[in-house]
Short mmCIF file of C-alpha atoms in Angstrom, two decimals:
data_model
loop_
_atom_site.label_atom_id
_atom_site.label_comp_id
_atom_site.label_asym_id
_atom_site.label_seq_id
_atom_site.Cartn_x
_atom_site.Cartn_y
_atom_site.Cartn_z
CA MET X 1 41.41 85.87 146.30
CA LEU X 2 44.19 84.96 148.97
CA SER X 3 46.79 83.46 146.41
CA SER X 4 46.27 86.43 144.24
CA ILE X 5 46.98 88.71 147.59
CA ARG X 6 50.02 86.06 148.41
CA GLN X 7 51.21 86.39 145.25
CA THR X 8 51.24 90.60 144.89
CA TRP X 9 52.14 91.14 148.05
CA PHE X 10 54.26 88.23 150.05
CA SER X 11 55.98 85.97 147.16
CA ASN X 12 59.01 87.76 147.20
CA LEU X 13 59.56 88.58 150.92
CA ARG X 14 63.58 88.85 151.85
CA GLY X 15 64.00 89.92 148.09
CA ASP X 16 61.07 93.17 148.74
CA VAL X 17 62.23 94.02 152.33
CA LEU X 18 65.94 94.12 151.35
CA SER X 19 65.06 96.01 148.11
CA GLY X 20 63.07 98.11 149.70
CA LEU X 21 65.41 99.77 152.31
CA VAL X 22 67.69 100.15 149.48
CA VAL X 23 65.17 102.33 147.32
CA ALA X 24 64.29 104.22 150.22
CA LEU X 25 67.74 104.79 151.23
CA ALA X 26 68.17 106.40 147.59
CA LEU X 27 65.01 108.35 147.74
CA ILE X 28 66.25 110.98 150.08
CA PRO X 29 68.62 112.65 148.45
CA GLU X 30 66.91 112.59 145.37
CA ALA X 31 63.28 114.30 146.99
CA ILE X 32 65.48 117.19 148.54
CA ALA X 33 67.08 117.40 146.15
CA PHE X 34 63.43 117.65 143.83
CA SER X 35 62.21 119.82 146.83
CA ILE X 36 65.17 122.58 145.47
CA ILE X 37 64.62 122.09 142.31
CA ALA X 38 60.72 123.31 142.90
CA GLY X 39 61.88 125.67 145.21
CA VAL X 40 60.02 124.43 148.67
CA ASP X 41 60.78 123.38 151.71
CA PRO X 42 62.70 119.81 151.58
CA ARG X 43 59.84 118.10 153.54
CA VAL X 44 57.36 118.86 151.14
CA GLY X 45 59.41 116.43 148.50
CA LEU X 46 59.89 113.89 151.21
CA TYR X 47 56.25 113.52 152.33
CA ALA X 48 55.32 113.55 148.64
CA SER X 49 57.76 110.83 148.65
CA PHE X 50 56.30 108.65 151.20
CA CYS X 51 52.68 109.23 150.25
CA ILE X 52 52.54 108.38 146.52
CA ALA X 53 54.90 105.36 147.56
CA VAL X 54 52.96 104.21 149.72
CA VAL X 55 49.80 104.29 147.89
CA ILE X 56 50.83 103.31 144.31
CA ALA X 57 51.65 100.28 146.14
CA PHE X 58 47.86 99.12 147.23
CA VAL X 59 46.50 101.34 143.44
CA GLY X 60 48.88 101.39 141.32
CA GLY X 61 48.68 98.44 137.87
CA ARG X 62 52.62 98.04 138.23
CA PRO X 63 53.80 95.91 141.35
CA GLY X 64 57.65 96.80 141.87
CA MET X 65 57.53 99.80 139.97
CA ILE X 66 58.93 102.94 142.53
CA SER X 67 56.67 106.17 142.71
CA ALA X 68 57.92 109.64 144.15
CA ALA X 69 58.13 112.89 143.52
CA THR X 70 60.47 113.37 140.45
CA GLY X 71 62.86 116.18 138.94
CA ALA X 72 60.58 115.83 135.65
CA MET X 73 57.80 117.17 137.77
CA ALA X 74 59.54 119.12 139.83
CA LEU X 75 60.95 121.61 136.84
CA LEU X 76 56.84 122.13 135.83
CA MET X 77 56.18 123.68 139.45
CA VAL X 78 59.06 126.23 139.52
CA THR X 79 57.06 129.19 137.91
CA LEU X 80 54.11 128.59 139.74
CA VAL X 81 55.34 128.26 142.91
CA ARG X 82 57.49 131.18 142.36
CA GLU X 83 54.31 133.48 141.81
CA HIS X 84 51.57 131.87 143.84
CA GLY X 85 53.63 129.58 146.43
CA LEU X 86 53.37 126.63 148.24
CA GLN X 87 49.51 126.46 148.70
CA TYR X 88 48.57 126.90 145.00
CA LEU X 89 51.01 124.10 143.89
CA LEU X 90 49.50 121.78 146.74
CA ALA X 91 45.62 122.83 144.65
CA ALA X 92 47.43 121.96 141.55
CA THR X 93 48.44 118.53 142.94
CA LEU X 94 45.58 117.54 143.54
CA LEU X 95 44.01 118.78 140.39
CA CYS X 96 46.76 116.88 138.58
CA GLY X 97 45.61 114.13 140.19
CA VAL X 98 42.12 114.26 139.14
CA PHE X 99 43.22 114.05 135.45
CA GLN X 100 45.00 111.42 135.91
CA ILE X 101 41.95 109.24 136.78
CA GLY X 102 40.22 110.61 134.87
CA ALA X 103 43.22 109.50 132.23
CA GLY X 104 42.69 105.79 133.34
CA TYR X 105 39.13 105.89 132.98
CA LEU X 106 39.05 107.20 129.37
CA ARG X 107 42.13 104.04 129.32
CA LEU X 108 44.94 106.40 127.56
CA GLY X 109 47.06 104.29 129.29
CA SER X 110 46.44 101.95 125.97
CA LEU X 111 47.90 104.63 123.96
CA MET X 112 51.42 103.06 124.70
CA ARG X 113 50.84 101.02 122.06
CA PHE X 114 51.67 103.68 119.98
CA VAL X 115 55.13 104.41 121.07
CA SER X 116 57.62 102.36 119.24
CA ARG X 117 60.31 100.39 120.67
CA SER X 118 62.84 102.56 119.26
CA VAL X 119 60.99 105.85 121.15
CA VAL X 120 61.14 103.84 125.09
CA THR X 121 64.67 102.80 123.86
CA GLY X 122 65.97 106.91 123.34
CA PHE X 123 63.70 107.54 126.21
CA VAL X 124 65.64 105.05 128.15
CA ASN X 125 69.19 106.03 126.90
CA ALA X 126 67.77 109.69 127.90
CA LEU X 127 67.25 109.28 131.55
CA ALA X 128 70.56 107.21 131.97
CA ILE X 129 72.33 110.53 130.46
CA LEU X 130 70.25 112.24 132.65
CA ILE X 131 71.24 110.08 135.86
CA PHE X 132 74.93 110.11 135.29
CA MET X 133 74.69 114.24 134.14
CA ALA X 134 72.64 114.56 137.89
CA GLN X 135 75.75 113.32 139.60
CA LEU X 136 78.18 115.15 138.46
CA PRO X 137 78.08 118.15 141.12
CA GLU X 138 78.50 115.80 144.00
CA LEU X 139 82.16 115.01 141.89
CA THR X 140 82.51 118.57 140.91
CA GLY X 141 85.21 120.50 142.64
CA VAL X 142 85.76 118.20 145.43
CA THR X 143 88.79 116.27 147.57
CA TRP X 144 90.15 112.98 146.38
CA HIS X 145 88.50 111.76 149.44
CA VAL X 146 85.30 111.87 147.33
CA TYR X 147 86.70 110.28 144.14
CA ALA X 148 88.08 107.21 146.16
CA MET X 149 84.64 106.49 147.86
CA THR X 150 82.71 106.83 144.71
CA ALA X 151 85.09 104.16 143.12
CA ALA X 152 85.07 101.93 146.44
CA GLY X 153 81.37 102.12 146.54
CA LEU X 154 81.20 101.02 142.36
CA ALA X 155 83.77 98.56 143.74
CA ILE X 156 81.38 97.11 146.12
CA ILE X 157 78.15 97.41 144.06
CA TYR X 158 80.03 95.31 141.04
CA LEU X 159 81.98 92.81 143.29
CA PHE X 160 79.87 91.73 146.25
CA PRO X 161 77.64 89.93 144.08
CA TYR X 162 80.57 87.05 143.46
CA VAL X 163 80.95 86.78 147.50
CA PRO X 164 79.94 83.31 148.01
CA LYS X 165 76.23 83.10 150.05
CA LEU X 166 76.33 86.61 151.16
CA GLY X 167 76.49 87.75 147.87
CA ARG X 168 72.90 86.35 146.63
CA VAL X 169 71.53 87.10 150.02
CA ILE X 170 72.01 91.05 150.48
CA PRO X 171 71.27 93.69 147.51
CA SER X 172 74.95 95.27 146.95
CA PRO X 173 73.86 98.88 146.62
CA LEU X 174 72.81 98.33 150.49
CA VAL X 175 76.19 97.16 151.38
CA CYS X 176 77.65 99.89 149.40
CA ILE X 177 75.65 102.65 151.84
CA LEU X 178 76.18 101.00 154.62
CA THR X 179 79.75 100.29 154.42
CA LEU X 180 80.45 103.68 153.06
CA THR X 181 78.67 105.49 156.35
CA ALA X 182 80.89 103.63 158.50
CA VAL X 183 83.71 104.50 156.83
CA ALA X 184 83.10 108.23 156.88
CA MET X 185 82.03 107.93 160.29
CA VAL X 186 84.69 105.87 161.82
CA LEU X 187 87.42 107.82 159.57
CA GLY X 188 85.30 111.51 160.33
CA LEU X 189 85.74 112.36 156.44
CA ASP X 190 85.18 115.96 155.73
CA ILE X 191 82.68 115.19 152.82
CA ARG X 192 78.91 116.05 151.77
CA THR X 193 76.24 114.00 153.19
CA VAL X 194 72.46 113.88 153.05
CA GLY X 195 72.54 116.19 156.13
CA ASP X 196 73.96 118.77 153.89
CA MET X 197 71.57 118.86 151.07
CA GLY X 198 68.38 120.33 153.66
CA GLU X 199 66.85 119.78 157.04
CA LEU X 200 64.83 116.59 157.36
CA PRO X 201 61.37 116.77 158.92
CA ASP X 202 61.07 115.63 162.97
CA THR X 203 57.44 115.23 162.35
CA LEU X 204 55.20 113.07 160.83
CA PRO X 205 52.80 114.67 157.44
CA VAL X 206 49.57 115.97 158.44
CA PHE X 207 46.75 116.30 156.46
CA LEU X 208 46.05 119.75 155.34
CA TRP X 209 43.53 121.34 152.34
CA PRO X 210 45.35 123.78 150.43
CA GLN X 211 44.49 127.48 151.66
CA VAL X 212 43.27 128.55 148.19
CA PRO X 213 40.27 130.40 147.66
CA LEU X 214 37.94 128.59 145.20
CA THR X 215 37.44 130.97 142.84
CA LEU X 216 37.33 130.38 139.36
CA GLU X 217 40.48 132.67 138.75
CA THR X 218 42.36 130.05 141.09
CA LEU X 219 41.03 127.45 138.77
CA LEU X 220 42.80 129.39 135.63
CA ILE X 221 45.67 130.13 137.72
CA VAL X 222 46.47 126.21 138.40
CA LEU X 223 45.14 124.47 135.68
CA PRO X 224 47.56 125.06 132.89
CA TYR X 225 50.30 123.43 135.90
CA SER X 226 47.69 121.06 136.56
CA ALA X 227 47.14 119.70 132.96
CA ALA X 228 51.12 119.66 132.50
CA LEU X 229 52.03 117.57 135.45
CA ALA X 230 49.36 115.08 134.96
CA VAL X 231 50.40 114.40 130.59
CA VAL X 232 54.04 114.11 132.23
CA GLY X 233 53.38 112.37 135.16
CA LEU X 234 51.65 109.53 132.94
CA LEU X 235 54.39 109.80 130.25
CA GLU X 236 57.08 109.12 132.95
CA SER X 237 55.16 106.46 134.57
CA MET X 238 53.74 104.68 131.44
CA MET X 239 57.47 104.54 129.88
CA THR X 240 58.77 103.20 133.46
CA ALA X 241 56.12 100.26 133.99
CA THR X 242 57.24 99.39 129.90
CA ILE X 243 60.69 99.27 131.05
CA VAL X 244 60.08 97.68 134.49
CA ASP X 245 58.10 94.85 132.37
CA ASP X 246 60.99 94.11 130.09
CA LEU X 247 62.78 93.86 133.15
CA THR X 248 61.12 91.45 135.50
CA ASP X 249 59.13 89.77 131.54
CA THR X 250 56.11 90.53 133.25
CA SER X 251 52.90 92.71 132.45
CA SER X 252 51.29 95.87 133.86
CA ASP X 253 47.64 97.37 133.64
CA LYS X 254 48.22 100.57 132.31
CA ASN X 255 45.14 102.15 133.23
CA ARG X 256 44.93 101.04 136.95
CA GLU X 257 48.11 102.71 136.76
CA CYS X 258 46.79 106.11 135.77
CA LYS X 259 44.25 106.17 138.33
CA GLY X 260 46.84 104.50 140.77
CA GLN X 261 49.17 107.65 139.88
CA GLY X 262 45.86 110.16 140.15
CA VAL X 263 44.94 108.27 143.62
CA ALA X 264 48.75 108.77 144.65
CA ASN X 265 49.02 112.17 143.77
CA ILE X 266 46.24 113.26 145.17
CA ALA X 267 47.19 111.90 148.55
CA SER X 268 50.58 113.73 148.81
CA GLY X 269 48.19 117.26 147.49
CA LEU X 270 46.14 116.64 151.02
CA PHE X 271 49.26 115.87 152.87
CA GLY X 272 51.17 118.43 152.40
CA GLY X 273 53.28 116.44 149.23
CA MET X 274 54.34 117.71 145.47
CA ALA X 275 53.21 116.10 142.56
CA GLY X 276 55.07 112.88 141.22
CA CYS X 277 55.22 109.84 139.27
CA ALA X 278 57.47 106.66 138.66
CA MET X 279 60.54 107.09 139.23
CA ILE X 280 63.37 105.15 136.41
CA GLY X 281 66.38 104.98 138.35
CA GLN X 282 64.62 103.84 141.54
CA SER X 283 62.48 101.54 139.52
CA VAL X 284 65.92 99.37 138.23
CA ILE X 285 67.50 99.71 142.10
CA ASN X 286 64.86 97.94 142.98
CA VAL X 287 64.58 95.24 140.26
CA LYS X 288 68.05 94.73 140.10
CA SER X 289 68.20 94.79 144.55
CA GLY X 290 65.40 91.95 143.96
CA GLY X 291 62.26 93.66 144.13
CA ARG X 292 59.50 92.28 142.51
CA THR X 293 56.06 92.69 144.67
CA ARG X 294 53.57 95.47 145.89
CA LEU X 295 55.69 95.06 149.50
CA SER X 296 58.90 96.27 148.04
CA THR X 297 57.42 99.57 147.02
CA LEU X 298 55.43 100.19 149.78
CA ILE X 299 58.34 99.35 152.53
CA ALA X 300 60.25 101.97 150.09
CA GLY X 301 57.64 104.17 151.26
CA VAL X 302 57.47 103.66 154.87
CA VAL X 303 61.05 103.42 155.46
CA LEU X 304 61.71 106.63 154.00
CA LEU X 305 59.22 108.12 156.59
CA LEU X 306 60.50 106.11 159.54
CA MET X 307 64.13 107.22 158.50
CA VAL X 308 64.03 110.56 157.98
CA VAL X 309 61.30 111.00 161.00
CA PHE X 310 63.14 109.04 163.57
CA LEU X 311 66.15 107.83 162.21
CA SER X 312 67.19 111.61 160.91
CA ASP X 313 70.76 111.61 163.16
CA TRP X 314 72.15 108.44 161.13
CA VAL X 315 70.58 109.01 157.63
CA SER X 316 71.92 112.52 157.84
CA GLN X 317 75.37 110.52 158.10
CA ILE X 318 75.62 109.22 154.46
CA PRO X 319 77.78 110.29 152.49
CA MET X 320 76.57 111.55 149.23
CA ALA X 321 79.68 109.21 147.30
CA ALA X 322 77.65 105.87 148.24
CA LEU X 323 74.64 107.19 146.86
CA VAL X 324 76.18 108.54 143.81
CA ALA X 325 78.10 105.12 143.09
CA VAL X 326 74.84 103.65 143.40
CA MET X 327 73.15 106.60 140.63
CA ILE X 328 75.81 105.81 138.57
CA MET X 329 75.00 102.07 138.64
CA VAL X 330 71.76 102.38 137.93
CA SER X 331 72.64 104.82 134.85
CA ILE X 332 75.05 101.95 133.49
CA GLY X 333 72.61 99.54 134.05
CA THR X 334 69.94 101.86 132.82
CA PHE X 335 71.84 102.38 129.11
CA SER X 336 70.42 100.20 126.04
CA TRP X 337 73.91 99.53 125.13
CA ASP X 338 72.90 97.48 122.26
CA SER X 339 71.28 100.18 120.99
CA VAL X 340 74.86 101.55 120.35
CA ARG X 341 76.20 98.27 118.97
CA ASN X 342 73.02 97.62 116.73
CA LEU X 343 73.49 101.27 115.11
CA ARG X 344 74.48 99.38 111.96
CA GLN X 345 72.06 96.31 112.00
CA TYR X 346 69.05 98.39 112.61
CA PRO X 347 67.09 100.27 109.76
CA LEU X 348 68.06 104.00 109.97
CA SER X 349 64.53 105.03 110.36
CA THR X 350 64.62 103.54 113.64
CA ASN X 351 68.30 104.98 114.71
CA ILE X 352 67.43 108.76 113.98
CA VAL X 353 63.76 108.49 116.08
CA MET X 354 66.01 106.64 118.67
CA VAL X 355 68.86 109.57 118.73
CA ALA X 356 66.08 112.46 118.57
CA THR X 357 64.50 111.19 121.16
CA VAL X 358 67.91 111.09 123.28
CA VAL X 359 68.53 114.82 122.19
CA VAL X 360 65.46 116.43 122.53
CA VAL X 361 64.44 114.99 126.38
CA VAL X 362 68.43 115.52 126.88
CA PHE X 363 68.68 118.91 126.01
CA THR X 364 65.23 120.06 127.30
CA HIS X 365 65.30 117.76 130.41
CA ASN X 366 61.40 117.24 129.13
CA LEU X 367 60.52 113.55 128.76
CA ALA X 368 57.09 114.62 126.84
CA TYR X 369 58.97 116.68 124.33
CA GLY X 370 61.44 114.06 123.90
CA VAL X 371 58.57 111.14 123.73
CA LEU X 372 56.01 113.64 120.92
CA VAL X 373 58.96 113.86 118.71
CA GLY X 374 60.40 110.32 118.77
CA VAL X 375 56.39 109.31 118.32
CA LEU X 376 55.96 111.62 115.28
CA LEU X 377 59.24 110.84 113.94
CA ALA X 378 57.85 107.35 113.89
CA ALA X 379 54.69 107.25 112.57
CA MET X 380 56.07 109.76 109.76
CA PHE X 381 58.45 107.21 108.79
CA PHE X 382 55.76 104.61 109.47
CA ALA X 383 53.61 106.47 107.16
CA ASN X 384 56.20 106.42 104.61
CA LYS X 385 57.04 103.19 104.24
CA ILE X 386 53.52 101.40 104.03
CA ALA X 387 53.33 104.31 100.96
CA HIS X 388 55.77 102.07 98.80
CA TYR X 389 53.75 98.90 99.70
CA LEU X 390 51.41 100.81 96.64
CA ASP X 391 51.49 99.26 93.16
CA VAL X 392 49.16 100.10 90.09
CA THR X 393 49.44 98.13 87.13
CA SER X 394 46.99 98.20 83.83
CA GLU X 395 46.11 96.24 80.41
CA ARG X 396 44.16 97.16 77.66
CA ASP X 397 41.18 95.33 76.33
CA ALA X 398 41.70 96.27 72.29
CA ALA X 399 38.63 94.37 70.96
CA SER X 400 36.41 96.25 73.36
CA ASP X 401 38.52 99.32 73.60
CA THR X 402 39.01 98.94 77.49
CA ARG X 403 42.01 99.50 79.70
CA THR X 404 41.63 97.67 83.53
CA TYR X 405 43.79 99.24 86.21
CA ARG X 406 44.55 96.97 88.78
CA VAL X 407 45.42 97.96 92.74
CA VAL X 408 46.88 96.80 95.00
CA GLY X 409 47.94 97.71 98.51
CA GLN X 410 47.21 100.43 100.78
CA VAL X 411 45.98 104.27 99.39
CA PHE X 412 46.07 106.84 102.00
CA PHE X 413 46.98 110.50 102.20
CA ALA X 414 50.84 109.09 102.17
CA SER X 415 50.34 107.14 98.86
CA ALA X 416 47.47 109.29 97.55
CA ASP X 417 49.71 111.64 95.22
CA ARG X 418 51.47 107.95 94.26
CA PHE X 419 47.70 106.32 93.17
CA THR X 420 46.70 109.16 90.45
CA ALA X 421 49.70 109.58 89.40
CA ALA X 422 49.72 105.53 87.89
CA PHE X 423 46.46 106.68 85.56
CA ASP X 424 46.58 107.60 81.96
CA PHE X 425 44.25 110.27 81.75
CA ARG X 426 45.20 111.33 78.60
CA GLU X 427 44.78 107.94 76.74
CA ALA X 428 41.14 107.95 74.73
CA GLN X 429 39.53 104.40 75.95
CA ASP X 430 35.57 103.62 75.84
CA LYS X 431 35.72 102.28 79.26
CA VAL X 432 37.90 101.88 82.16
CA ILE X 433 37.71 99.66 84.94
CA ILE X 434 39.62 99.91 88.26
CA ASP X 435 39.50 96.82 90.13
CA LEU X 436 40.44 97.76 93.88
CA SER X 437 39.66 94.09 95.23
CA ARG X 438 43.38 93.86 96.27
CA ALA X 439 43.96 97.49 97.71
CA HIS X 440 42.35 99.17 101.31
CA PHE X 441 41.40 103.11 101.25
CA TRP X 442 42.03 104.19 104.50
CA ASP X 443 40.99 107.99 104.33
CA ILE X 444 39.12 110.84 103.22
CA THR X 445 42.47 112.06 101.32
CA ALA X 446 42.06 108.59 99.58
CA VAL X 447 38.77 108.92 98.91
CA GLY X 448 39.74 112.41 97.36
CA ALA X 449 42.03 110.41 94.63
CA LEU X 450 39.75 107.89 94.32
CA ASP X 451 37.33 110.30 92.64
CA LYS X 452 39.67 112.85 91.21
CA VAL X 453 40.32 109.79 88.95
CA VAL X 454 37.25 108.84 88.28
CA LEU X 455 35.98 112.44 87.62
CA LYS X 456 38.52 112.83 85.19
CA LEU X 457 38.16 109.70 83.22
CA ARG X 458 34.88 110.59 82.90
CA ARG X 459 35.77 114.17 82.00
CA GLU X 460 37.59 112.97 78.87
CA GLY X 461 34.75 110.48 77.72
CA ALA X 462 35.54 107.28 79.34
CA ALA X 463 32.53 105.23 80.85
CA VAL X 464 34.51 104.23 84.40
CA GLU X 465 33.84 101.13 86.51
CA VAL X 466 35.04 100.39 90.30
CA LEU X 467 34.89 97.44 91.23
CA GLY X 468 35.77 95.10 94.42
CA LEU X 469 35.87 97.69 97.15
CA ASN X 470 36.10 96.28 100.79
CA ARG X 471 33.74 96.85 102.92
CA ALA X 472 35.23 99.03 104.95
CA SER X 473 36.70 101.27 101.88
CA ALA X 474 33.39 100.83 100.51
CA THR X 475 31.67 102.85 103.70
CA LEU X 476 34.25 105.28 103.22
CA VAL X 477 33.92 106.28 99.30
CA ASP X 478 30.10 105.87 99.92
CA ARG X 479 29.99 108.43 102.60
CA PHE X 480 32.56 110.85 101.63
CA GLY X 481 33.30 110.18 97.75
CA VAL X 482 31.27 112.50 95.23
CA ALA X 483 32.00 111.02 91.85
CA ASP X 484 28.57 109.52 91.62
CA LYS X 485 26.85 112.39 93.08
CA PRO X 486 25.22 115.24 90.70
CA ASP X 487 27.40 118.34 89.21
CA ALA X 488 30.49 116.07 90.11
CA ILE X 489 32.09 116.90 87.47
CA ASP X 490 31.41 120.88 88.09
CA LYS X 491 32.70 120.62 91.43
CA LEU X 492 36.45 118.84 90.15
CA MET X 493 36.42 121.67 87.87
CA SER X 494 35.85 124.37 90.29
CA HIS X 495 39.15 123.20 92.38
#
């Protein structure tokens, strides 16, 4: 027990503390920006980020992953907040958490195994593009000082790791933020700062039960939003967990993460915060800054609150150019450049799935749509590929006037027509043997194809014998097949 706690909390003390500081600084402008998108006070996003990060550190299934208020979730809240107000948003956040806990107990996190690598790559590339695009407003219509500060920040981020001794001890994004803040304050530069984005809270969050009528009407109002928030939140969290798994060469408990996200969102709603989920940008910052255990996530949340409540005067002086440099670093580091270099080597279907996922996510700004399109395309290409692994050969024994068909491969909805077309129904034979010992029937479409073949051959006067069905296929045929049932030929003729 103690060794497990030490491993998941205190095995990387220095790296987790420093990375937590970096992430806390990067969370502040993000939380404020997402609050503005959702149409709520900046305090709502900041309190949410604190609550979710702290709670998920204890109950989440992916150590080192950062969860807080996110843009994907904020976009889903706009209409609810505009039409019904903050209190209904808090109620929707609570119900979202309940749905996510239910998803964890239903083990829906295991569905991630159906998401192909090309979809994950497309998701990552799309988020990298969105992260970069989100920085462009901070670089548009500004003075040359902002560009100089941003360039200096990128130089610090990429060159500081090569400084002897210190480069490996202190995360370069933290050095970037502290250095540029000091320069801006000393020189008195008139550039946009964190304080310009919105008022920072000056009090700790308090327990707040949503002030909404406990009626069926209220439930019907928040239910669609809660369901959408739960789905998008879990999708983004599961995808981010997969990415962090790859970055750290460790595994995560996806079903526990579903429950953890639910508990964290309930805590957020009870303390006046909006719903949130895992953040790929901050998670990548955490990992690249040395964060590995739950402690890094906890420190990010706690330090975030302490800074905005007790050090708001200092935090408000952080130039946005410094944070823009950090996020550009995240965008560059997140994008899978190998996926571009390998476009000519990878199969066309893989490239189409990846590019389609990127395009849908970037143009809709909805991660769920992109992942759904990618998964559907991947499934379609997979089914088409497997359908080609079907071969039907035949040979005729003239002495006994018997033709034997041997079927090798998979018979299902995508290959059923090929299976049926392989038989010659016009050839007059006394007996036909269909050898299925090297075939597998997967669905009722396949069973229907077998029925069609058998009944047509019998209608032409042939005695048909089906051999070699494996147990699973035989069970399916016995349950749904009609070839050996009364009036089978009449049923075929009626169709």
